[in-house]
Structure formats: C-alpha cells, structure tokens
Coordinates of C-alpha atoms in Angstrom, one line a residue:
X1 CA 96.2 48.1 141.0
X2 CA 96.1 46.2 138.0
X3 CA 97.0 48.3 134.6
X4 CA 94.4 46.9 132.1
X5 CA 95.0 47.3 128.2
X6 CA 91.9 50.3 128.9
X7 CA 94.1 52.0 131.2
X8 CA 97.1 52.3 129.1
X9 CA 95.2 53.1 126.2
X10 CA 93.5 56.3 127.6
X11 CA 96.9 57.0 129.2
X12 CA 98.3 56.9 125.8
X13 CA 95.4 59.1 124.6
X14 CA 95.7 61.6 127.0
X15 CA 99.2 62.2 126.5
X16 CA 99.2 62.3 122.7
X17 CA 95.7 64.7 123.0
X18 CA 98.2 67.2 125.5
X19 CA 101.3 67.0 123.1
X20 CA 98.7 67.5 120.2
X21 CA 97.2 70.5 122.1
X22 CA 100.5 72.0 123.1
X23 CA 102.1 71.6 119.4
X24 CA 99.0 72.9 117.7
X25 CA 98.7 76.0 120.3
X26 CA 102.5 76.7 120.4
X27 CA 103.2 76.5 116.3
X28 CA 99.8 78.5 116.0
X29 CA 101.0 81.0 118.1
X30 CA 104.6 81.2 116.1
X31 CA 102.9 81.7 113.1
X32 CA 100.0 83.8 113.8
X33 CA 102.2 86.2 115.4
X34 CA 104.6 86.1 112.5
X35 CA 101.7 87.0 110.3
X36 CA 100.7 89.4 112.0
X37 CA 104.0 91.0 112.0
X38 CA 104.6 90.5 108.4
X39 CA 101.1 91.9 107.6
X40 CA 101.9 95.5 109.7
X41 CA 104.7 95.9 108.2
X42 CA 103.3 95.1 104.7
X43 CA 100.4 97.7 105.5
X44 CA 102.6 100.5 106.5
X45 CA 105.2 100.0 103.5
X46 CA 102.1 100.0 101.2
X47 CA 100.6 102.7 103.0
X48 CA 104.0 104.5 102.9
X49 CA 104.0 104.1 99.3
X50 CA 100.4 105.5 98.5
X51 CA 101.4 108.2 100.8
X52 CA 104.6 108.9 99.2
X53 CA 103.1 108.8 95.7
X54 CA 99.9 111.1 96.5
X55 CA 102.8 113.7 97.8
X56 CA 105.1 113.2 94.6
X57 CA 102.0 114.2 92.8
X58 CA 101.0 117.3 94.5
X59 CA 104.4 118.6 94.2
X60 CA 104.6 117.9 90.4
X61 CA 100.9 120.0 90.2
X62 CA 102.7 122.7 92.7
X63 CA 105.5 122.9 90.2
X64 CA 103.2 122.9 86.8
X65 CA 101.1 126.1 88.3
X66 CA 104.7 127.7 89.3
X67 CA 105.5 126.9 85.4
X68 CA 102.0 127.9 84.2
X69 CA 102.4 131.2 86.0
X70 CA 105.7 132.0 84.5
X71 CA 105.1 133.6 81.3
X72 CA 102.8 136.6 82.6
X73 CA 105.5 136.9 85.7
X74 CA 108.1 137.4 83.7
X75 CA 106.1 139.6 81.2
X76 CA 104.9 142.0 84.6
X77 CA 108.8 141.5 86.2
X78 CA 109.1 145.3 86.6
X79 CA 105.4 146.1 87.8
X80 CA 104.9 144.9 91.2
X81 CA 101.2 145.7 91.3
X82 CA 100.2 143.5 88.8
X83 CA 102.8 140.9 90.2
X84 CA 101.1 140.8 93.4
X85 CA 97.5 140.2 91.5
X86 CA 99.3 137.1 89.8
X87 CA 100.5 136.0 93.0
X88 CA 97.4 136.4 95.1
X89 CA 95.4 134.6 91.9
X90 CA 98.0 132.2 91.9
X91 CA 97.8 131.3 95.7
X92 CA 94.1 131.3 95.4
X93 CA 93.8 128.2 92.6
X94 CA 97.2 126.8 93.7
X95 CA 95.8 125.9 97.3
X96 CA 98.8 123.8 98.3
X97 CA 101.2 127.1 98.9
X98 CA 101.1 128.7 102.2
X99 CA 102.7 132.1 100.3
X100 CA 104.1 133.0 96.8
X101 CA 107.0 135.7 96.0
X102 CA 108.5 136.8 92.7
X103 CA 112.5 137.8 93.6
X104 CA 114.3 139.4 91.4
X105 CA 118.4 138.2 90.4
X106 CA 119.4 140.1 92.4
X107 CA 118.0 138.8 95.9
X108 CA 115.4 141.9 96.1
X109 CA 111.6 140.6 96.9
X110 CA 109.4 142.3 93.9
X111 CA 106.4 141.1 95.4
X112 CA 104.4 138.9 97.7
X113 CA 100.7 137.3 98.4
X114 CA 100.1 137.4 100.8
X115 CA 101.7 140.8 102.5
X116 CA 104.1 140.1 104.7
X117 CA 106.1 143.3 104.5
X118 CA 109.8 142.0 102.6
X119 CA 108.9 143.6 99.4
X120 CA 112.0 145.7 98.5
X121 CA 114.0 143.9 100.8
X122 CA 117.4 142.2 99.8
X123 CA 116.5 138.0 100.8
X124 CA 119.0 136.1 101.9
X125 CA 118.0 132.9 103.6
X126 CA 119.2 130.1 102.5
X127 CA 116.3 128.5 99.8
X128 CA 116.7 132.0 97.9
X129 CA 120.3 131.7 98.0
X130 CA 119.8 128.0 96.9
X131 CA 117.8 128.6 94.4
X132 CA 119.8 132.0 93.0
X133 CA 123.1 129.9 92.8
X134 CA 121.3 126.8 91.0
X135 CA 118.9 128.7 88.1
X136 CA 116.9 125.9 88.2
X137 CA 113.8 124.2 89.6
X138 CA 114.5 123.4 93.5
X139 CA 112.6 121.9 96.5
X140 CA 114.5 123.9 99.5
X141 CA 116.0 122.0 102.9
X142 CA 113.8 123.4 105.6
X143 CA 115.3 126.5 106.9
X144 CA 113.9 129.7 109.0
X145 CA 113.2 132.6 107.1
X146 CA 113.5 136.1 108.1
X147 CA 109.4 136.0 109.2
X148 CA 110.9 133.6 111.6
X149 CA 109.2 130.9 110.2
X150 CA 110.2 127.3 109.9
X151 CA 109.2 126.5 105.9
X152 CA 110.1 125.1 102.5
X153 CA 110.8 126.9 99.3
X154 CA 109.9 125.7 96.0
X155 CA 111.1 128.0 93.2
X156 CA 111.4 127.5 89.4
X157 CA 113.5 130.3 87.7
X158 CA 112.7 133.3 85.4
X159 CA 114.3 134.2 82.0
X160 CA 113.3 136.7 79.7
X161 CA 113.4 136.6 75.8
X162 CA 116.8 136.8 75.5
X163 CA 117.3 134.0 78.0
X164 CA 118.7 136.0 80.2
X165 CA 118.5 135.6 83.8
X166 CA 115.7 137.5 85.9
X167 CA 114.9 136.1 88.9
X168 CA 113.0 133.3 90.4
X169 CA 109.0 132.6 91.3
X170 CA 109.0 130.9 94.5
X171 CA 106.0 129.1 96.9
X172 CA 106.3 128.2 100.2
X173 CA 105.0 125.5 103.2
X174 CA 105.0 126.6 106.4
X175 CA 105.8 123.5 108.3
X176 CA 104.9 124.5 111.6
X177 CA 101.4 125.8 110.3
X178 CA 98.4 123.8 108.7
X179 CA 99.8 122.9 105.1
X180 CA 99.1 120.2 102.5
X181 CA 101.1 117.9 104.0
X182 CA 99.4 117.9 107.3
X183 CA 96.1 117.8 105.4
X184 CA 97.7 114.2 103.1
X185 CA 99.2 112.9 106.3
X186 CA 97.3 113.9 109.4
X187 CA 95.4 110.7 110.4
X188 CA 96.5 107.5 110.2
X189 CA 94.4 104.7 108.6
X190 CA 94.7 102.7 111.7
X191 CA 94.0 104.0 115.1
X192 CA 96.3 101.7 117.2
X193 CA 98.8 104.4 117.8
X194 CA 100.3 104.1 114.6
X195 CA 101.4 107.6 112.9
X196 CA 103.3 108.8 110.2
X197 CA 106.2 111.1 109.1
X198 CA 107.9 112.7 107.2
X199 CA 112.0 113.5 107.0
X200 CA 114.1 115.3 104.2
X201 CA 117.1 113.7 102.5
X202 CA 119.4 115.3 105.4
X203 CA 117.0 113.2 107.7
X204 CA 115.2 116.0 109.2
X205 CA 111.4 115.7 110.6
X206 CA 109.3 117.6 108.0
X207 CA 106.2 116.7 109.5
X208 CA 105.4 114.7 112.6
X209 CA 102.1 114.4 114.4
X210 CA 104.0 116.2 117.6
X211 CA 104.5 119.6 116.1
X212 CA 107.1 120.3 118.6
X213 CA 109.7 117.9 116.7
X214 CA 109.4 119.5 113.4
X215 CA 112.9 120.6 112.5
X216 CA 114.4 118.1 114.4
X217 CA 117.0 115.6 113.0
X218 CA 116.5 111.7 113.1
X219 CA 119.1 110.3 111.0
X220 CA 120.5 107.7 113.5
X221 CA 116.8 106.1 112.9
X222 CA 117.7 103.1 110.8
X223 CA 114.9 103.6 108.5
X224 CA 115.8 107.1 108.0
X225 CA 119.0 106.1 107.0
X226 CA 117.4 103.7 104.2
X227 CA 115.4 106.9 102.5
X228 CA 118.7 108.7 102.7
X229 CA 120.3 105.9 100.6
X230 CA 116.7 106.1 98.6
X231 CA 115.3 103.0 99.5
X232 CA 112.1 101.6 100.1
X233 CA 110.7 98.8 101.9
X234 CA 109.4 97.9 105.5
X235 CA 111.4 96.9 108.7
X236 CA 111.3 96.0 112.4
X237 CA 113.4 98.9 114.5
X238 CA 113.4 100.8 118.0
X239 CA 113.3 104.1 116.5
X240 CA 114.6 107.5 117.7
X241 CA 112.9 107.2 121.0
X242 CA 113.7 103.8 121.5
X243 CA 110.3 102.6 120.8
X244 CA 110.0 99.1 119.5
X245 CA 107.7 99.4 116.0
X246 CA 107.2 98.0 112.8
X247 CA 107.6 100.2 109.9
X248 CA 106.8 100.9 106.3
X249 CA 109.0 103.8 104.6
X250 CA 109.0 105.3 100.9
X251 CA 111.0 107.3 99.2
X252 CA 109.7 110.5 97.2
X253 CA 111.8 111.3 93.8
X254 CA 110.6 114.7 93.4
X255 CA 111.3 116.5 96.7
X256 CA 114.2 113.7 98.0
X257 CA 112.0 113.6 101.0
X258 CA 110.7 110.1 102.6
X259 CA 107.5 109.1 104.5
X260 CA 107.4 106.7 107.2
X261 CA 104.6 104.9 108.6
X262 CA 104.9 103.2 111.7
X263 CA 102.9 101.0 114.2
X264 CA 103.7 100.1 117.6
X265 CA 105.2 96.4 118.0
X266 CA 102.6 95.5 120.9
X267 CA 99.7 97.4 119.1
X268 CA 100.4 94.9 115.8
X269 CA 99.9 91.8 118.5
X270 CA 96.8 93.2 120.2
X271 CA 94.9 90.8 117.9
X272 CA 97.1 87.4 119.1
X273 CA 95.4 87.2 122.4
X274 CA 92.4 87.3 120.9
X275 CA 92.9 85.0 118.2
X276 CA 94.5 82.4 120.7
X277 CA 91.5 82.7 122.9
X278 CA 89.0 81.9 120.3
X279 CA 91.3 79.1 119.1
X280 CA 91.2 77.7 122.4
X281 CA 87.5 77.8 122.9
X282 CA 86.8 76.6 119.2
X283 CA 88.9 73.3 120.0
X284 CA 87.8 72.6 123.6
X285 CA 84.4 71.2 122.5
X286 CA 85.8 68.7 119.6
X287 CA 88.4 67.7 122.2
X288 CA 85.7 66.9 125.1
X289 CA 83.7 64.9 122.7
X290 CA 87.0 63.1 121.5
X291 CA 88.1 62.0 125.0
X292 CA 84.4 61.0 125.6
X293 CA 84.4 58.8 122.4
X294 CA 88.1 57.3 123.1
X295 CA 86.8 56.5 126.6
X296 CA 83.8 54.2 125.1
X297 CA 85.7 53.0 122.0
X298 CA 88.6 52.0 124.3
X299 CA 86.4 49.3 126.2
X300 CA 85.5 47.8 122.4
X301 CA 88.8 47.4 121.9
X302 CA 90.1 46.2 124.9
X303 CA 87.1 43.8 125.4
X304 CA 88.4 41.0 123.3
X305 CA 91.8 40.6 125.0
X306 CA 90.3 41.0 128.5
X307 CA 87.6 38.4 127.5
X308 CA 90.6 36.2 126.5
X309 CA 92.3 36.8 129.5
X310 CA 89.6 36.3 131.9
X311 CA 88.9 33.1 129.7
X312 CA 92.5 31.7 130.0
X313 CA 92.4 32.7 133.3
X314 CA 88.9 30.4 134.5
X315 CA 89.7 27.5 132.6
X316 CA 90.7 24.2 134.1
X317 CA 93.3 21.8 132.1
X318 CA 91.5 18.7 133.2
X319 CA 88.2 20.4 131.1
X320 CA 87.2 20.0 127.8
X321 CA 88.4 23.0 125.5
X322 CA 86.1 25.1 124.1
X323 CA 87.3 27.8 122.0
X324 CA 86.0 31.2 123.3
X325 CA 83.6 33.2 121.0
X326 CA 85.8 36.3 120.9
X327 CA 85.7 38.7 118.2
X328 CA 89.2 39.6 117.1
X329 CA 88.0 43.2 115.5
X330 CA 90.3 42.1 112.0
X331 CA 87.8 43.6 109.7
X332 CA 87.1 46.4 111.5
X333 CA 90.2 47.2 111.9
X334 CA 90.5 47.1 108.4
X335 CA 88.0 49.3 107.4
X336 CA 89.3 52.0 109.6
X337 CA 92.6 52.0 108.6
X338 CA 91.0 52.4 104.8
X339 CA 89.0 55.0 105.9
X340 CA 92.1 56.9 107.6
X341 CA 94.0 56.3 104.6
X342 CA 91.0 57.6 102.3
X343 CA 90.6 60.9 104.4
X344 CA 94.7 61.4 104.3
X345 CA 95.0 61.4 100.6
X346 CA 92.2 63.8 100.7
X347 CA 93.4 65.8 102.9
X348 CA 96.6 65.9 101.1
X349 CA 95.0 66.4 97.9
X350 CA 93.2 69.4 99.6
X351 CA 96.3 70.5 101.3
X352 CA 98.3 70.6 97.8
X353 CA 95.0 72.6 96.1
X354 CA 95.3 75.1 98.8
X355 CA 99.1 75.4 98.5
X356 CA 98.6 75.5 94.8
X357 CA 96.1 78.2 95.4
X358 CA 98.4 80.6 98.1
X359 CA 101.4 80.4 95.5
X360 CA 99.0 81.4 92.1
X361 CA 97.4 84.5 91.1
X362 CA 93.9 84.5 91.5
X363 CA 93.4 86.6 88.1
X364 CA 96.4 85.7 86.0
X365 CA 97.2 82.2 87.1
X366 CA 100.7 83.3 87.0
X367 CA 102.6 82.7 90.1
X368 CA 102.6 85.2 92.7
X369 CA 105.2 86.9 94.9
X370 CA 105.3 84.1 97.6
X371 CA 106.1 82.0 95.3
X372 CA 108.9 84.0 93.5
X373 CA 110.4 84.0 97.5
X374 CA 110.5 80.0 97.7
X375 CA 111.9 80.1 93.7
X376 CA 114.5 82.6 94.6
X377 CA 115.3 80.3 97.6
X378 CA 115.5 77.1 95.6
X379 CA 118.0 78.7 93.2
X380 CA 120.4 80.3 95.6
X381 CA 120.5 77.2 97.5
X382 CA 121.1 75.2 93.9
X383 CA 124.0 77.7 93.0
X384 CA 122.5 78.3 89.7
X385 CA 123.0 81.2 87.4
X386 CA 119.9 83.1 86.9
X387 CA 118.0 86.5 85.0
X388 CA 114.9 88.3 85.5
X389 CA 112.6 90.7 83.2
X390 CA 110.8 92.9 85.6
X391 CA 107.9 93.7 83.1
X392 CA 105.7 97.0 83.7
X393 CA 102.5 98.1 81.7
X394 CA 102.9 101.6 80.1
X395 CA 100.3 103.7 80.6
X396 CA 98.1 101.5 82.5
X397 CA 96.4 104.0 84.3
X398 CA 94.9 105.5 81.4
X399 CA 93.5 102.1 80.7
X400 CA 91.8 101.6 83.7
X401 CA 90.6 105.4 83.7
X402 CA 89.3 104.7 80.0
X403 CA 87.9 101.5 80.0
X404 CA 87.5 100.9 83.6
X405 CA 88.9 97.8 85.8
X406 CA 87.3 94.7 84.3
X407 CA 89.0 96.2 81.2
X408 CA 92.1 96.3 82.8
X409 CA 92.0 93.0 84.0
X410 CA 92.0 91.6 81.3
X411 CA 94.7 93.5 79.8
X412 CA 96.5 92.2 82.8
X413 CA 95.2 88.2 81.4
X414 CA 96.2 89.1 78.0
X415 CA 100.1 90.2 79.1
X416 CA 100.0 86.9 81.2
X417 CA 99.3 84.8 78.1
X418 CA 102.0 86.5 75.9
X419 CA 104.5 86.2 78.7
X420 CA 103.6 82.2 79.0
X421 CA 103.6 81.9 75.6
X422 CA 107.2 83.8 75.2
X423 CA 108.8 82.0 78.0
X424 CA 107.6 78.4 76.3
X425 CA 108.7 76.7 79.5
X426 CA 111.8 77.9 79.8
X427 CA 111.2 80.4 83.0
X428 CA 108.9 81.2 85.5
X429 CA 105.9 83.9 84.8
X430 CA 104.9 85.9 88.1
X431 CA 102.6 88.7 89.1
X432 CA 104.0 90.7 91.5
X433 CA 101.0 93.1 91.7
X434 CA 99.0 95.6 89.9
X435 CA 100.6 95.4 86.2
X436 CA 104.4 94.6 87.4
X437 CA 105.2 91.3 86.4
X438 CA 108.4 89.5 86.5
X439 CA 110.1 86.5 84.5
X440 CA 112.8 84.4 86.0
X441 CA 114.7 82.4 83.7
X442 CA 117.1 79.6 85.1
X443 CA 120.8 78.9 83.4
X444 CA 119.9 82.4 81.0
X445 CA 123.0 84.7 80.7
X446 CA 121.5 88.5 80.7
X447 CA 122.0 88.8 76.6
X448 CA 119.7 86.1 76.2
X449 CA 117.0 87.2 78.1
X450 CA 117.3 90.6 76.7
X451 CA 116.4 88.8 73.2
X452 CA 113.5 87.1 75.2
X453 CA 112.5 90.0 76.8
X454 CA 113.0 92.2 73.5
X455 CA 110.7 89.4 71.5
X456 CA 108.1 89.7 74.5
X457 CA 107.9 93.2 74.1
X458 CA 108.0 93.3 70.2
X459 CA 104.5 91.1 70.5
X460 CA 102.4 92.7 72.7
X461 CA 103.2 95.9 70.4
X462 CA 102.2 94.3 67.6
X463 CA 99.5 92.3 69.0
X464 CA 95.6 93.6 69.6
X465 CA 94.8 94.0 73.1
X466 CA 91.1 92.9 74.6
X467 CA 90.7 96.6 74.7
X468 CA 91.3 96.7 71.1
X469 CA 93.8 100.1 71.3
X470 CA 97.4 98.7 71.4
X471 CA 99.3 98.9 74.4
X472 CA 103.2 99.0 75.2
X473 CA 105.4 97.3 77.9
X474 CA 108.8 98.6 79.6
X475 CA 111.5 96.3 80.8
X476 CA 114.2 95.8 82.9
X477 CA 116.4 92.9 82.5
X478 CA 119.2 91.4 85.0
X479 CA 121.4 88.7 86.1
X480 CA 122.0 87.5 89.1
X481 CA 125.7 87.6 90.4
X482 CA 126.1 84.4 91.6
X483 CA 127.5 84.7 95.6
X484 CA 128.2 88.7 95.0
X485 CA 124.7 90.3 95.9
X486 CA 121.0 89.7 97.2
X487 CA 118.0 89.1 95.8
X488 CA 117.0 92.5 97.0
X489 CA 119.9 93.7 95.3
X490 CA 119.2 92.3 92.0
X491 CA 115.8 93.1 92.5
X492 CA 116.7 96.8 93.0
X493 CA 118.9 96.9 90.3
X494 CA 116.7 95.4 87.3
X495 CA 113.9 97.5 88.8
X496 CA 116.5 101.0 88.1
X497 CA 117.2 99.8 84.5
X498 CA 113.2 99.2 84.4
X499 CA 112.5 102.8 85.4
X500 CA 115.2 103.8 83.1
X501 CA 113.2 102.6 80.3
X502 CA 110.5 104.6 81.4
X503 CA 112.5 107.5 81.7
X504 CA 113.8 106.9 78.2
X505 CA 110.2 106.9 76.5
X506 CA 109.0 103.5 77.4
X507 CA 108.4 100.4 75.1
X508 CA 111.8 99.8 75.5
X509 CA 114.1 97.0 77.3
X510 CA 117.2 98.3 79.3
X511 CA 119.8 95.9 80.9
X512 CA 120.6 96.7 84.3
X513 CA 124.6 97.4 85.2

C-alpha cells in the first residue's frame, strides 16, 4: 500500500489529537483533584473557625451571666432559699447551663438548681477542688461528678465586701446529655459523611456525634496534637480510627478547647468522576467535528503535491514541457499563520487578564492571598530579607452592624487606598480576607517597617473614612528570619503581635519577637 501525504497528515493528526486528549484529561484530573481537596480543606477550616468563634461567644456570654448575678449571690450567701430562687432565675435566663450551684469556701454545696440532692454536702469533685484552689474564673476539664454525670464546670469566685473569699458560683454542662455544644455542632453543613468534634486541652473528646466516644482520649490524632499546641489550620490526615480525612481545626482561647471539622477523603473526591465525564462528553463533539474537518482539509492540503506527482509521473521527456497549473497555497498559508498569531496573542491577553483577576482582590484592587503565596515563594527562592505588616480594622463588625455591609466595603477600600499611598511602591499590599490586610516589604528590617506601620496607623486615625466616623487599625510587624523559620511560623509570630496590639487596647503597632 502506497502511503500518501494525506495518509501521513491524518496519521499525525490522529496521534496528536490522542496525545492532547490524554494529556488534557490527565492534567485536568490532577488539577481538579487537588482543587477539590484544597476546597474541602478550606471549607472545613472556615467552618471550624466559625464554630469556634460561636462557641467562644457562648462561653463569654455564660461567664457574663454568672458575673452579672454575683452581687445577688454574695448578698444572700447565708440564705439557701433565696439563693435557690436566684439560681432558678439564672438557669432559665442563661439557657446554656444544665445546672447551677453555689458552693462555699469549705466546699459545702449551699444551693443548687435544679435540686439534685447535694445541698449541704461537701463536694470534692476535681472541678470544685480546682476552682477552690485557684479562686478565679475557670472552665474545668471533663470529670465525673458525685451524681455520676460527665460534666464541665464553669466557675466564678465569690468575695465579700472585705475581699474575703467566701465560695464560688458554678454553672455546669452535662456532656452526655443535651447541651449547647450539641445544638451548635450536631449537624454538619455538608451531608457527605462530614462531622464535627470537640476536644479539651488534654485531647479528650468533649463532643462527638457518637455519644459513647465522649470522654475518650484522641491525643494521638495529629490534628488534636496541633490543637493542644494552640494552633489552627487545615490538614490531610488519618484520624484515630485510621480513616483518611480532610480536617479543618480551630483553637478556642476562652476554654482552651479545639473544634475539628472533617470530611472523608473519598467523599471530597465524589464529584471528580462526574466532572471528568462532563469534560469527556463536552469535548467529544468538538473532537469529532475537528477530525471530520481535518479529513476534508487533508485532501485540499495534499492535492497540490499529489497533482504535481501525477503530472511528473505521467509526463514524457520528449514531449513539450508545459508548466502545471497547480496552486501552491502560499497565500492561504500566510493568512492562516497570521490568523493563528492573532488568536494566540488574544488568547495570551485573555490568559493574562484571567491571571491578573485570579491574583487580585475584586473589592479593593489589592493583591489576594493566592498572590501572597507566590510572592513568599519568590522571596524565599531569591534568599531575600523582608518584613511584613499585618493589619486589622478595630471594631469593624460595629461598622457593618451600624452602617451596613456596603459602607463596610467602602471602609475596606478606604484602608486599601491608604495602604497603597503609604507604601509608595516600596511594598506589596494584600487583602487576606474580611478586614485583615498584609503589607510585604522586601529588603526592609523590622524597625523601618515599624515606622511605616506607625505612619499608616496615624494616617488612618487622622483621616475621615466614607462613613464620616473615625476608625483605627491595629498592626503587627515582623521580619522574616532568613533560613531560620517557615512562612507559617512568621505569619504566626506576626499574628500574635497583632493579637497583642488588640489586647493592649487597639490602635497601636506591636513588633513580634
């Protein structure tokens, strides 16, 4: 069989098309899989953070309720009947407590609500003994009370007018019964086998969907170990039951607990097969049309050379030579090349535009977290010294609550504009999310960066934002320890500095240690 040019064109097209399809589907599979995993990790991290924040708010509310009734309890410390009435009222208004009690400095229960039969008895449970010894606000570790219940004690100390310690006011949460923790965490937002559990500072389960596991130690779990180190984040792990999961975890400062939201690894990849099938079905019509057109065009492309070959084969050297009238396709090839070039340039411009959008925060016009990761990688590869400023708007939630989210967006843009002006192209301004911002300044030591942070903070304090009400910012500053720490360690250090600025009264700058 004679192999014609058309045969080789179609063979080349067939192999090229097959190679492109295989590489495209393989790369799409890898990218989509990674995207699904990262998306699941991010969702679980955000979800655990929201639950941790909500849980912390509830704890603060519970402590506030106890603090609010302390004066009444102290005033009636010698009247068990009145104390019982006060506790009954507090139990109804507090809602989140399963029971309440007043215990004297001698560890004897004075009054309880509801009446569980321990009034007048000396209570020597671990939580009570801890509260008596510390004489301060505590949230205890789980323990078995004299009633046999597994519970957590939330306690606040009582001092008389002479500052003499006279006992404590306690609220309890029954871990094995209905409680506020179960109400917050019982149903995961995703119905794919995902669930949430809570551990205390010792790695003991405080809440788990499987009630029989409450009180079990899971400190061998890598995520739990991170929580015991007071860290938050997301991680792909094998849990204590050997299950492959994608977990997001957040630490709760108020109680020293940790919230974990996890999704089975296989569940997170369930959409993958459907996505690949859709890609295949969407792609095949184009492949068929392309191949059909290639089949037709191959004849057009090969016909000039084919006609020339037939002409030379059939010509006789003794006959008068006549120039064959065969089109060479030069003009068409030129036009096709120009068309492809224009398409290529347009495609590159489109890709560049998409890349720019993917690395830019749509609200403020600053760079986003994705760009930050690329920037850190580049700075580390170049072995460059740099410093960062982590920025948070003070009381930003009040702005949204009072003026609305649209006004809040204007405040964020106002801060972004001031950041850009303050850096004057010396650094890269980035929005991490919400009201959190970051400035990366290459070749700048911490003391110089501190001056820039203070300049920005002062300008914000002295300027009038769009809401016509003064706002302030708190900032943390840190210099990257070249070849001595990871980016996550740097971010953690500076985040702690920012937290210190918040704790010290806000509207200030703190350099991380």
